[in-house]
């Protein structure tokens, strides 16, 4: 009989912990949550203080029975799910199911799955945390109240199967409002004026026009640029002022959850879900050959930048040995956790300096190796010296009216940048608006100059530019926005993003940027109009703050629910009467139906979005796709004939757009409803039986797969072209427009997937150009 039973939520975690605890402990996994609110009903007794009605999750009966049996055969029980709110809920529900064993039950929390971390946690057991559980329970009930009462309304007003969420709907709103800002954006013209100059000694350098007549330069037109050119003609360029300063760049703090997600997106193109799944495995333990399973990083759901004294000590010792004592600051770098952050756990860091990336890389998957290296380098960097630059700023006059500025810097001491440098997101700042300073000046070399020196004008460069709209969100910038606005918590960012993708409220473009779907925009518009408080960013952030207060024991969870539900119920009642009925709505147009020539077409809503339908329905069932012009005019989209006949009725088939991408449909629809996948004309190279056909993934990305799927699972991202390679005689070419998974450094354009031969365009260059993008998912 084992002395103790340890229950964790993950089989992988159980395997690692078993190695550290030895034969006196039995370690079992609950495999996640064992109880939840029922799927088929609200499951919350609103009239009885919002009492939840939990039930064992379908398929978890055997797990629960096994835990009950094991609990009767030991002397003491340790509940050790993840050290956060969700983990606390799992622990409470397990306790409810095994409490009849009448054995002592304790809570232990592993911040790291190492010998030290596990033995210390077991040696310091705690009671279960009721307030943390109540906070999770309040969040679960809030989400259920919103989701299960707004979603049926959307089913009735828009279409079945839709869902609304207290947090997910606000995230969709962010994406929708960004898209609206992009559409409303009016580009403004501006001109950069750069003087290419030379001093007594090389190199030549560029300086940007910074001031005209004592005011900040603001050149908006070609005429204005030409006026500058003429005004400068014949003027002498003189160094008016020269300043040299030492600049220090401090290292970034160690990783929090959101920062890890952002940097993994910037460096590797990982989405938030991919990052968290990879981090989970690194935390729970990875098999390292003869050493067995080892937890390589600390707990990965945290918004604290705090490090333990032991962690700082081991980092400083490693830095001194690896990079030299001079790279270790006199005092440890200490980082302040932002106000309102949960500080229960350390920042994300390696558990030991005994496992440098190069030592364990052979045992890790490619994703694990990338993410572990990122965590390792960020952790070391945060305890190193700052990077030191010699920065030079030169102000140059060209006659009495014009002033230019050149800036440059030289790295004097790499400091932490020898190990790690944080990447940044693009901004919406027009180039050259910072008093003549450019991005990227750090690497610019300037010649030796002194105040009063005359400079020679080599050439004057003028360049037309336009301000750019705010960019669509990437995984990194959407997580950053959620964090900054207080929407969700570290443990929820990945799931929020995954849900809005799965529900098809947003989609990802090939460049990995989020764009709202028509469905997402329609649902957001309805929710903002009818549930303004639920969709309010500040209200959602305030609810997160309240949930934190419940966990801290300063706010009652039932009071929170009562305060929320009263106004929500009233709003819900009003919305049932006043919400627009999109499903049954018909918007008239002046487009005449070409089939019956008797009625005009109306805009209707269907399962694939808006379309034109004959107002004479059901007598005339004609439908058409349409687009709205920039002037707001309705334009019928003419069917693209595919050049093949319908196998059923011999009518021409046309290319149509559907939920899962383009397909062929009979032009006699709805009389004939025959459809076919869009064939590329290329035989599947794997099975030789099917054809490669065009499809679209759940995330909106076009790909090409075998028509015999699932019998053959061959698929590729690049569009196949039915043309053999003249170099190696491969059966077909592909149109590779952007780099993706497995194509780093390979040529772009129409290329051979076998030998990378590139088809040259008429002008002599490749047929397509592109920039690196995130790995296709």
XYZ file of C-alpha atoms in Angstrom:
777
model
C 0.000 0.000 0.000
C 1.423 3.369 -1.067
C 1.778 5.966 1.656
C 0.585 8.854 -0.492
C -1.417 9.581 -3.622
C -0.539 12.580 -5.799
C -3.148 13.645 -8.364
C -2.140 15.914 -11.229
C -4.117 16.812 -14.343
C -1.660 15.665 -17.031
C -0.288 12.149 -17.736
C 2.999 13.689 -18.923
C 3.312 15.632 -15.679
C 2.474 12.475 -13.695
C 5.283 10.583 -15.421
C 7.883 13.234 -14.605
C 6.783 13.643 -10.981
C 6.785 9.871 -10.381
C 10.521 9.828 -11.113
C 11.204 12.372 -8.372
C 8.924 10.984 -5.643
C 9.857 7.307 -5.646
C 7.947 4.162 -4.628
C 6.184 5.618 -1.582
C 4.028 7.770 -3.841
C 1.473 6.809 -6.443
C 0.932 9.546 -9.059
C -2.254 9.624 -11.121
C -3.698 12.058 -13.671
C -7.235 13.420 -13.866
C -6.614 14.271 -17.545
C -7.909 17.823 -17.114
C -11.257 18.760 -15.599
C -13.446 15.926 -14.324
C -16.605 18.021 -13.707
C -18.277 20.920 -15.470
C -21.628 22.592 -16.029
C -23.914 20.501 -18.266
C -23.722 21.115 -22.004
C -27.445 20.777 -22.694
C -28.752 23.377 -20.255
C -27.787 26.538 -18.362
C -26.727 24.571 -15.289
C -26.923 27.570 -12.957
C -29.722 28.065 -10.420
C -30.156 31.806 -10.816
C -32.858 32.015 -8.139
C -30.683 30.238 -5.579
C -27.649 32.546 -5.452
C -26.355 31.265 -8.788
C -25.679 27.781 -7.467
C -23.824 25.816 -10.182
C -25.028 22.344 -11.096
C -21.839 20.447 -11.861
C -21.779 16.960 -13.308
C -19.036 14.502 -14.195
C -17.939 15.152 -17.774
C -18.950 12.502 -20.315
C -16.142 10.006 -20.687
C -14.562 10.826 -17.314
C -16.520 8.243 -15.276
C -13.712 5.679 -15.452
C -11.113 8.270 -14.415
C -13.209 9.330 -11.419
C -13.770 5.712 -10.380
C -10.042 5.027 -10.618
C -9.219 8.065 -8.448
C -11.801 7.036 -5.843
C -10.332 3.545 -5.677
C -6.756 4.815 -5.411
C -7.717 7.312 -2.690
C -8.923 4.494 -0.429
C -5.589 2.681 -0.594
C -3.283 5.428 0.716
C -2.678 7.346 3.923
C -2.638 10.872 2.517
C -3.702 12.605 -0.706
C -1.987 15.529 -2.442
C -3.946 17.390 -5.109
C -1.446 18.916 -7.536
C -3.131 20.259 -10.687
C -1.627 23.401 -12.251
C -1.029 26.283 -9.807
C -3.747 28.612 -11.096
C -7.526 29.120 -10.933
C -8.336 26.326 -13.359
C -6.041 23.990 -11.444
C -7.740 24.972 -8.186
C -11.147 24.132 -9.666
C -9.869 20.726 -10.774
C -8.537 20.124 -7.248
C -11.869 21.065 -5.618
C -13.863 18.834 -7.939
C -11.522 15.896 -7.322
C -11.858 16.455 -3.594
C -15.659 16.344 -3.885
C -15.447 12.978 -5.624
C -12.910 11.305 -3.285
C -13.799 12.888 0.063
C -15.616 9.736 1.175
C -12.243 8.036 1.485
C -11.860 10.136 4.670
C -8.131 10.520 4.107
C -6.242 13.790 4.741
C -6.302 15.916 1.564
C -3.782 18.678 0.833
C -3.048 21.029 -2.036
C 0.457 21.234 -3.483
C 1.570 23.490 -6.315
C 4.579 22.828 -8.503
C 6.081 26.005 -9.944
C 8.682 23.803 -11.608
C 8.719 20.050 -12.271
C 12.212 19.357 -10.943
C 13.565 17.321 -8.042
C 13.888 20.486 -5.967
C 10.520 21.943 -6.978
C 8.570 18.741 -6.389
C 10.134 17.803 -3.061
C 9.775 21.334 -1.709
C 6.091 21.475 -2.671
C 5.346 18.088 -1.095
C 7.180 19.184 2.066
C 5.011 22.303 2.294
C 1.412 21.171 1.669
C -1.397 23.718 1.923
C -5.174 23.619 2.353
C -7.243 24.067 -0.783
C -7.756 27.727 -1.619
C -11.494 28.469 -1.450
C -11.211 32.045 -2.713
C -9.210 31.019 -5.769
C -11.842 28.370 -6.519
C -14.670 30.876 -6.076
C -12.956 33.227 -8.512
C -12.767 30.485 -11.142
C -16.352 29.482 -10.441
C -17.588 33.063 -10.772
C -15.802 33.376 -14.137
C -17.311 30.088 -15.328
C -20.813 31.147 -14.307
C -20.442 34.596 -15.869
C -19.375 33.022 -19.135
C -22.265 30.556 -18.977
C -24.850 33.284 -18.248
C -23.685 35.322 -21.222
C -23.047 32.493 -23.664
C -26.136 30.407 -22.991
C -28.542 33.345 -23.038
C -27.209 35.491 -25.886
C -26.302 32.618 -28.220
C -29.924 31.404 -28.728
C -30.829 34.970 -29.625
C -28.171 34.942 -32.348
C -29.492 31.589 -33.566
C -32.901 33.136 -34.021
C -31.741 36.442 -35.517
C -28.762 35.357 -37.624
C -28.246 31.588 -37.948
C -28.033 28.458 -35.834
C -24.776 27.415 -34.240
C -23.488 30.890 -33.419
C -22.110 31.729 -30.020
C -21.443 34.811 -27.961
C -18.937 35.061 -25.145
C -18.273 37.576 -22.413
C -14.609 37.862 -23.414
C -14.453 36.360 -26.911
C -17.014 38.846 -28.274
C -14.942 41.767 -26.990
C -11.852 40.288 -28.680
C -13.774 40.069 -31.960
C -14.837 43.684 -31.492
C -11.177 44.728 -31.316
C -10.489 43.032 -34.650
C -13.635 44.489 -36.231
C -12.894 48.037 -35.042
C -9.332 47.798 -36.336
C -10.736 46.794 -39.741
C -13.166 49.721 -39.645
C -10.272 52.065 -38.884
C -8.362 50.665 -41.861
C -11.324 51.244 -44.184
C -11.890 54.761 -42.882
C -8.231 55.694 -43.183
C -7.405 58.396 -45.734
C -3.740 58.280 -46.774
C -1.923 61.592 -46.559
C 0.966 62.459 -48.827
C 4.298 63.595 -47.406
C 7.830 63.853 -48.758
C 11.173 62.956 -47.274
C 14.044 65.227 -48.296
C 17.493 63.739 -47.667
C 20.837 65.351 -48.359
C 23.664 62.961 -49.216
C 26.761 64.700 -47.834
C 30.486 64.180 -47.566
C 32.936 65.525 -44.986
C 36.716 65.768 -45.164
C 36.983 62.058 -44.431
C 34.710 59.187 -45.594
C 32.142 57.769 -45.439
C 29.454 59.814 -47.170
C 26.238 59.923 -45.167
C 22.642 61.065 -45.319
C 20.927 63.763 -43.299
C 17.184 64.390 -43.321
C 15.468 67.769 -43.596
C 14.295 68.557 -40.059
C 13.393 72.255 -39.939
C 12.396 75.005 -42.382
C 12.370 78.654 -41.291
C 12.778 77.541 -37.674
C 9.739 75.222 -37.732
C 9.486 71.461 -37.990
C 9.757 70.395 -41.626
C 6.406 69.382 -43.090
C 6.735 68.767 -46.819
C 3.404 67.518 -48.149
C 3.604 67.791 -51.938
C 5.949 67.424 -54.890
C 5.752 71.186 -55.297
C 6.896 71.615 -51.706
C 9.786 69.199 -52.248
C 10.835 71.095 -55.361
C 10.676 74.402 -53.452
C 13.114 72.927 -50.920
C 15.384 71.739 -53.725
C 15.460 75.191 -55.308
C 15.913 76.912 -51.943
C 18.914 74.744 -51.140
C 20.550 75.257 -54.527
C 23.839 77.064 -54.091
C 23.688 77.038 -50.275
C 26.635 75.965 -48.121
C 26.133 73.026 -45.746
C 27.696 73.692 -42.307
C 27.798 71.615 -39.122
C 25.827 73.788 -36.675
C 25.954 71.483 -33.714
C 27.334 68.050 -32.929
C 26.510 66.045 -29.811
C 27.959 62.756 -28.683
C 26.259 60.868 -25.898
C 26.594 57.508 -24.261
C 23.295 55.641 -24.464
C 22.423 52.547 -22.511
C 19.765 50.000 -23.415
C 18.604 47.934 -20.459
C 17.622 44.283 -20.939
C 13.952 43.348 -21.032
C 12.429 41.572 -17.993
C 12.095 37.770 -17.970
C 9.065 36.361 -19.742
C 5.484 36.620 -18.606
C 2.899 34.552 -20.480
C 1.829 37.348 -22.786
C 5.392 38.444 -23.562
C 6.367 34.852 -24.351
C 3.432 34.583 -26.749
C 4.340 37.879 -28.386
C 8.016 37.082 -28.870
C 7.293 33.542 -30.115
C 4.988 35.090 -32.694
C 7.577 37.681 -33.773
C 10.516 35.297 -33.898
C 8.917 32.084 -35.176
C 5.389 32.902 -36.363
C 3.892 30.762 -33.582
C 0.275 31.463 -32.734
C -0.675 31.729 -29.062
C -2.061 28.187 -28.887
C 1.076 26.681 -30.419
C 3.249 28.602 -27.969
C 1.272 27.473 -24.925
C 1.108 23.839 -25.995
C 4.869 23.815 -26.514
C 5.524 25.579 -23.210
C 3.237 23.112 -21.406
C 5.389 20.191 -22.552
C 8.589 21.960 -21.522
C 7.073 22.595 -18.077
C 5.649 19.099 -17.558
C 8.807 17.303 -18.596
C 10.713 16.160 -21.671
C 12.554 12.848 -21.946
C 16.298 13.548 -21.913
C 17.738 10.140 -22.681
C 19.174 8.346 -19.629
C 18.099 11.194 -17.336
C 14.434 10.506 -18.026
C 11.762 13.196 -18.015
C 12.904 16.653 -16.874
C 10.822 19.804 -16.498
C 12.869 22.419 -18.360
C 10.942 25.633 -17.610
C 8.909 26.994 -14.714
C 5.124 27.317 -14.820
C 4.153 29.067 -18.034
C 0.975 30.920 -16.952
C 2.071 33.996 -15.057
C 2.022 37.770 -15.342
C 4.831 38.279 -12.829
C 8.407 39.284 -13.697
C 9.676 38.276 -10.262
C 12.612 35.854 -9.981
C 13.597 33.849 -6.920
C 16.912 34.558 -5.232
C 18.098 31.071 -6.214
C 17.261 31.723 -9.874
C 19.149 35.030 -9.900
C 22.161 33.435 -8.226
C 22.366 30.584 -10.730
C 21.973 32.974 -13.672
C 24.752 35.273 -12.461
C 27.096 32.336 -11.862
C 26.448 30.948 -15.351
C 26.949 34.351 -17.007
C 30.242 34.881 -15.193
C 31.515 31.484 -16.318
C 30.204 31.611 -19.884
C 30.655 35.282 -20.806
C 33.087 36.525 -18.164
C 32.673 38.255 -14.772
C 32.648 41.677 -16.440
C 29.248 40.898 -17.992
C 27.589 40.487 -14.572
C 26.136 43.683 -13.047
C 27.400 44.715 -9.620
C 23.853 44.255 -8.301
C 21.195 41.869 -9.653
C 18.683 43.385 -12.058
C 15.296 43.553 -10.346
C 12.086 44.051 -12.311
C 8.850 45.461 -10.991
C 5.655 43.565 -11.729
C 2.975 45.860 -13.110
C 0.101 46.982 -10.924
C -2.774 44.512 -10.800
C -0.694 41.539 -11.939
C -0.940 38.218 -10.135
C 2.377 37.588 -8.388
C 1.824 34.034 -7.189
C 4.434 32.566 -9.532
C 7.823 33.543 -10.816
C 8.417 34.699 -14.343
C 8.956 31.994 -16.960
C 12.558 30.810 -16.797
C 14.722 27.691 -17.178
C 14.568 25.449 -14.134
C 18.328 24.814 -14.172
C 21.499 26.057 -15.830
C 22.511 22.399 -16.244
C 20.475 22.126 -19.426
C 21.687 24.702 -21.987
C 19.815 24.515 -25.299
C 22.710 22.979 -27.172
C 22.827 20.099 -24.685
C 19.126 19.174 -24.877
C 18.315 20.142 -28.471
C 18.634 16.570 -29.730
C 15.824 15.489 -27.385
C 13.421 18.299 -28.255
C 11.006 18.788 -31.131
C 11.812 21.758 -33.404
C 9.130 23.865 -31.701
C 10.354 22.909 -28.236
C 13.965 23.713 -29.140
C 13.009 27.148 -30.487
C 10.864 28.091 -27.514
C 13.273 26.743 -24.901
C 16.162 28.651 -26.490
C 14.028 31.804 -26.431
C 13.251 31.384 -22.708
C 16.871 30.527 -21.925
C 18.323 33.559 -23.684
C 15.749 35.998 -22.310
C 16.421 34.760 -18.772
C 20.188 35.106 -19.076
C 19.898 38.495 -20.759
C 17.720 39.913 -17.973
C 20.625 39.462 -15.524
C 23.341 40.934 -17.744
C 24.767 44.417 -18.213
C 23.028 46.943 -20.455
C 24.146 47.421 -24.055
C 26.144 50.643 -24.454
C 26.116 52.772 -27.593
C 28.039 55.871 -28.609
C 25.275 57.966 -30.160
C 25.993 60.973 -32.352
C 23.531 63.645 -33.432
C 24.578 66.229 -36.046
C 22.547 69.344 -36.897
C 23.469 70.818 -40.279
C 22.392 74.126 -41.811
C 21.892 74.802 -45.508
C 21.687 78.542 -45.709
C 19.493 80.536 -43.332
C 16.265 78.634 -43.939
C 16.986 74.894 -43.924
C 18.266 72.544 -41.272
C 19.080 68.837 -41.604
C 19.821 66.229 -38.982
C 21.874 63.050 -39.134
C 22.035 60.503 -36.358
C 24.081 57.406 -35.891
C 25.363 55.166 -33.183
C 28.086 52.616 -32.672
C 27.795 49.650 -30.339
C 30.543 49.989 -27.749
C 29.637 47.163 -25.372
C 27.163 44.452 -26.390
C 26.108 43.585 -22.836
C 22.893 41.549 -22.852
C 22.552 41.939 -26.627
C 25.272 39.326 -27.020
C 22.592 36.885 -25.881
C 19.163 38.314 -26.723
C 17.395 41.236 -28.297
C 13.657 41.807 -28.126
C 11.819 42.265 -31.409
C 9.204 44.990 -31.817
C 5.956 45.349 -33.731
C 5.476 47.778 -36.567
C 4.124 51.209 -35.682
C 1.910 53.630 -37.573
C 4.459 56.451 -37.422
C 5.222 57.861 -40.872
C 8.892 57.660 -41.685
C 10.970 60.706 -40.920
C 8.548 62.439 -38.551
C 10.904 62.407 -35.587
C 12.889 65.581 -36.173
C 14.786 63.940 -39.008
C 15.624 60.716 -37.167
C 15.105 57.409 -38.925
C 14.474 53.960 -37.625
C 17.612 51.901 -37.901
C 20.057 54.713 -37.114
C 21.911 52.520 -34.636
C 23.998 50.890 -37.344
C 24.691 54.094 -39.289
C 28.321 55.223 -39.404
C 29.101 58.931 -39.503
C 32.474 60.444 -40.498
C 34.567 62.519 -38.136
C 33.161 66.055 -38.001
C 33.450 69.172 -35.864
C 31.230 72.167 -35.259
C 31.631 74.691 -38.099
C 32.879 72.157 -40.667
C 31.730 72.682 -44.233
C 30.141 69.690 -45.961
C 29.782 68.950 -49.671
C 26.376 68.085 -51.129
C 26.726 64.919 -53.177
C 23.057 64.646 -54.076
C 19.635 65.702 -52.831
C 17.107 62.875 -52.585
C 13.346 63.513 -52.509
C 10.910 60.634 -51.946
C 7.137 60.650 -51.999
C 5.534 58.748 -49.100
C 2.025 58.156 -47.799
C 0.868 57.626 -44.242
C -0.325 54.081 -43.662
C -3.450 52.792 -41.920
C -3.112 50.902 -38.645
C -2.022 47.334 -39.440
C -4.248 44.323 -38.849
C -3.469 42.417 -35.680
C -0.968 39.579 -35.613
C -0.914 37.006 -32.831
C 1.686 39.137 -31.075
C -0.155 42.430 -31.366
C -3.570 40.956 -30.523
C -2.197 39.375 -27.340
C -0.525 42.698 -26.535
C -3.833 44.537 -27.062
C -5.751 42.077 -24.873
C -3.176 42.440 -22.126
C -3.000 46.235 -22.273
C -6.780 46.574 -22.181
C -7.147 44.079 -19.325
C -9.209 41.587 -21.323
C -8.685 38.035 -20.087
C -5.707 36.764 -18.153
C -2.441 34.999 -19.106
C -4.114 31.593 -19.016
C -6.892 32.681 -21.404
C -5.223 34.583 -24.272
C -4.557 31.481 -26.365
C -8.053 30.064 -25.881
C -9.703 33.426 -26.655
C -7.895 33.650 -29.990
C -8.573 30.009 -30.845
C -12.295 30.349 -30.111
C -12.828 33.376 -32.358
C -11.021 31.536 -35.164
C -12.978 28.317 -34.643
C -16.279 30.222 -34.596
C -15.255 31.843 -37.898
C -15.743 35.369 -36.565
C -12.213 36.171 -37.681
C -9.853 34.559 -40.133
C -6.136 34.658 -40.724
C -4.683 35.975 -43.922
C -1.629 34.290 -45.370
C 0.592 36.866 -43.711
C -0.748 35.697 -40.335
C -2.917 38.768 -39.739
C -6.419 38.692 -38.326
C -9.300 39.934 -40.448
C -12.949 39.862 -39.380
C -15.286 37.753 -41.465
C -18.596 39.140 -42.654
C -20.209 36.993 -39.967
C -17.935 38.475 -37.314
C -18.817 42.008 -38.371
C -22.561 41.311 -38.437
C -22.585 39.655 -35.014
C -20.379 42.375 -33.508
C -22.675 45.096 -34.843
C -25.727 43.394 -33.312
C -24.052 42.808 -29.943
C -22.663 46.341 -29.685
C -26.097 47.771 -30.463
C -28.012 45.526 -28.066
C -25.476 44.674 -25.343
C -23.283 47.778 -25.172
C -22.048 47.070 -21.645
C -21.130 43.435 -22.314
C -19.171 44.507 -25.399
C -17.539 47.430 -23.611
C -13.779 46.972 -23.228
C -13.577 48.886 -19.951
C -16.500 46.945 -18.464
C -14.855 43.647 -19.400
C -11.563 44.784 -17.847
C -13.415 45.830 -14.677
C -14.944 42.352 -14.418
C -11.439 40.857 -14.617
C -10.387 43.146 -11.782
C -13.404 42.040 -9.733
C -12.499 38.394 -10.295
C -8.995 39.144 -9.038
C -10.552 40.706 -5.927
C -12.624 37.553 -5.371
C -9.408 35.511 -5.389
C -7.798 37.977 -2.982
C -10.786 37.650 -0.653
C -11.817 41.319 -0.892
C -15.015 40.832 -2.921
C -17.806 38.269 -2.615
C -18.371 36.111 -5.707
C -22.138 35.987 -5.273
C -22.318 39.773 -4.958
C -20.357 40.049 -8.208
C -22.872 37.801 -9.997
C -25.903 39.649 -8.605
C -24.459 43.020 -9.633
C -23.858 41.710 -13.123
C -27.041 39.755 -13.725
C -29.681 42.369 -12.810
C -28.758 44.847 -15.588
C -27.871 41.998 -17.968
C -31.307 40.368 -17.596
C -33.050 43.662 -18.369
C -30.861 44.204 -21.440
C -31.512 40.644 -22.607
C -35.281 41.128 -22.388
C -35.085 44.308 -24.466
C -32.746 42.720 -27.036
C -35.172 39.846 -27.698
C -37.656 42.422 -28.968
C -35.429 45.033 -30.574
C -32.508 43.145 -32.158
C -32.505 43.286 -35.963
C -33.667 40.051 -37.554
C -30.802 39.554 -39.985
C -31.982 36.071 -40.932
C -35.321 37.351 -42.254
C -34.179 40.779 -43.340
C -34.452 41.687 -47.036
C -32.753 44.869 -48.239
C -34.159 46.044 -51.590
C -31.875 46.916 -54.521
C -32.484 48.206 -58.028
C -30.855 45.136 -59.597
C -33.356 43.382 -61.881
C -33.483 39.582 -61.740
C -32.212 38.360 -65.116
C -34.014 35.019 -64.756
C -37.596 36.120 -64.340
C -37.234 39.753 -65.514
C -40.190 40.570 -63.277
C -38.692 41.307 -59.877
C -35.748 43.155 -58.412
C -33.129 41.432 -56.280
C -32.904 41.838 -52.512
C -29.929 41.403 -50.188
C -30.493 38.426 -47.901
C -28.466 36.555 -45.324
C -27.560 32.897 -45.754
C -25.254 30.340 -44.206
C -22.331 31.712 -46.225
C -23.111 35.387 -45.648
C -24.988 37.994 -47.647
C -26.162 37.340 -51.198
C -28.643 38.626 -53.770
C -31.904 36.728 -54.090
C -34.922 37.355 -56.255
C -37.720 39.167 -54.390
C -40.112 36.844 -56.236
C -38.956 33.864 -54.144
C -40.163 31.099 -53.927
C -41.565 31.331 -57.481
C -38.122 32.496 -58.692
C -35.136 31.037 -56.807
C -32.403 32.968 -58.585
C -29.408 33.954 -56.398
C -26.240 35.886 -57.131
C -23.072 36.916 -55.381
C -22.449 40.652 -55.191
C -19.949 43.234 -54.085
C -20.375 46.833 -52.937
C -18.349 49.447 -54.829
C -16.452 52.244 -53.116
C -19.376 54.500 -54.014
C -21.822 52.160 -52.278
C -23.284 50.695 -55.497
C -24.381 47.039 -55.640
C -22.436 45.169 -58.328
C -23.412 41.648 -59.343
C -20.436 39.275 -59.413
C -20.496 37.494 -62.756
C -19.872 33.786 -62.534
C -16.489 32.684 -63.774
C -17.172 29.839 -66.197
C -14.879 26.893 -65.511
C -14.821 25.516 -69.055
C -16.397 22.212 -67.999
C -19.957 20.944 -68.220
C -22.126 19.712 -65.387
C -21.966 15.888 -65.239
C -25.645 15.812 -64.289
C -27.369 18.131 -66.792
C -24.538 19.201 -69.185
C -25.003 22.901 -68.401
C -21.820 24.986 -67.988
C -20.261 24.964 -64.519
C -19.058 28.137 -62.833
C -16.547 28.925 -60.082
C -18.333 29.898 -56.867
C -17.131 30.954 -53.421
C -18.332 28.996 -50.397
C -17.655 28.512 -46.728
C -14.698 26.220 -47.411
C -13.274 28.070 -50.399
C -13.907 28.030 -54.144
C -15.786 25.207 -55.859
C -17.587 24.431 -59.127
C -21.368 24.684 -59.249
C -23.878 24.152 -62.013
C -25.087 27.421 -63.574
C -28.631 26.016 -63.515
C -28.673 26.163 -59.704
C -31.070 25.851 -57.877
C -32.748 23.569 -60.467
C -29.529 21.555 -60.592
C -27.508 21.448 -57.386
C -24.467 19.580 -58.681
C -21.124 20.769 -57.285
C -17.501 19.674 -57.713
C -14.212 20.654 -56.076
C -12.057 23.084 -58.065
C -9.607 20.841 -59.902
C -6.072 22.078 -60.594
C -5.499 19.518 -63.337
C -2.587 17.988 -61.399
C -2.607 14.307 -60.423
C -1.812 13.610 -56.776
C 1.900 12.695 -56.604
C 1.356 10.500 -53.535
C -1.419 8.102 -54.589
C -1.558 8.736 -58.341
C -5.340 8.262 -58.278
C -6.900 11.534 -57.182
C -6.505 15.088 -58.408
C -5.168 18.012 -56.387
C -8.174 20.238 -55.647
C -8.462 23.661 -54.041
C -9.772 23.867 -50.464
C -9.778 26.303 -47.585
C -8.768 25.560 -43.991
C -10.745 26.543 -40.911
C -8.438 29.523 -40.573
C -9.263 30.762 -44.055
C -6.030 29.667 -45.731
C -6.191 28.178 -49.218
C -4.459 24.829 -49.687
C -4.525 21.975 -52.187
C -5.223 18.368 -51.280
C -5.981 15.031 -52.896
C -9.588 14.625 -54.044
C -9.653 11.106 -52.548
C -9.201 12.399 -48.962
C -9.336 10.749 -46.420
C -8.044 7.773 -48.392
C -5.033 9.928 -49.342
C -3.934 12.775 -47.055
C -1.468 14.526 -49.388
C -1.727 18.336 -49.233
C 0.386 21.399 -50.030
C 0.092 25.163 -49.562
C 1.493 26.277 -52.944
C -0.880 26.283 -55.946
C 0.062 23.409 -58.287
C 0.354 24.158 -62.004
C -0.139 21.421 -64.593
C 3.179 22.017 -66.322
C 6.226 19.702 -66.101
C 9.606 20.993 -64.965
C 11.933 21.365 -67.997
C 14.950 20.890 -65.728
C 14.188 17.665 -63.831
C 10.940 16.562 -65.517
C 8.966 16.715 -62.255
C 5.273 16.273 -63.129
C 4.143 19.760 -62.109
C 5.277 23.197 -60.938
C 3.933 25.274 -58.027
C 3.250 28.971 -57.558
C 5.227 29.856 -54.443
C 4.314 33.447 -53.644
C 5.535 33.608 -50.050
C 7.799 31.540 -47.869
C 6.125 29.184 -45.458
C 6.835 25.997 -43.603
C 9.913 24.294 -45.028
C 10.585 26.966 -47.668
C 12.970 29.309 -45.840
C 15.616 30.510 -48.261
C 14.010 28.846 -51.292
C 13.139 30.739 -54.489
C 9.776 32.391 -55.026
C 7.601 32.517 -58.126
C 6.580 29.638 -60.378
C 9.078 27.003 -59.279
C 9.696 23.300 -59.330
C 9.003 21.763 -55.898
C 11.648 19.135 -56.576
C 14.722 20.996 -57.886
C 13.766 24.652 -57.181
C 14.072 25.571 -60.859
C 12.477 29.000 -61.350
C 10.369 29.900 -64.366
C 11.458 33.289 -65.651
C 8.890 35.941 -66.533
C 9.050 37.818 -69.827
C 11.145 40.574 -68.227
C 13.784 38.082 -67.178
C 13.005 37.945 -63.440
C 11.024 35.486 -61.388
C 7.255 35.577 -61.888
C 6.534 36.553 -58.296
C 8.212 38.165 -55.367
C 7.344 38.020 -51.685
C 8.500 38.519 -48.167
C 8.986 36.049 -45.380
C 5.827 35.247 -43.496
C 4.911 33.166 -40.472
C 4.887 29.403 -40.972
C 1.637 28.174 -42.481
C -0.490 26.512 -39.849
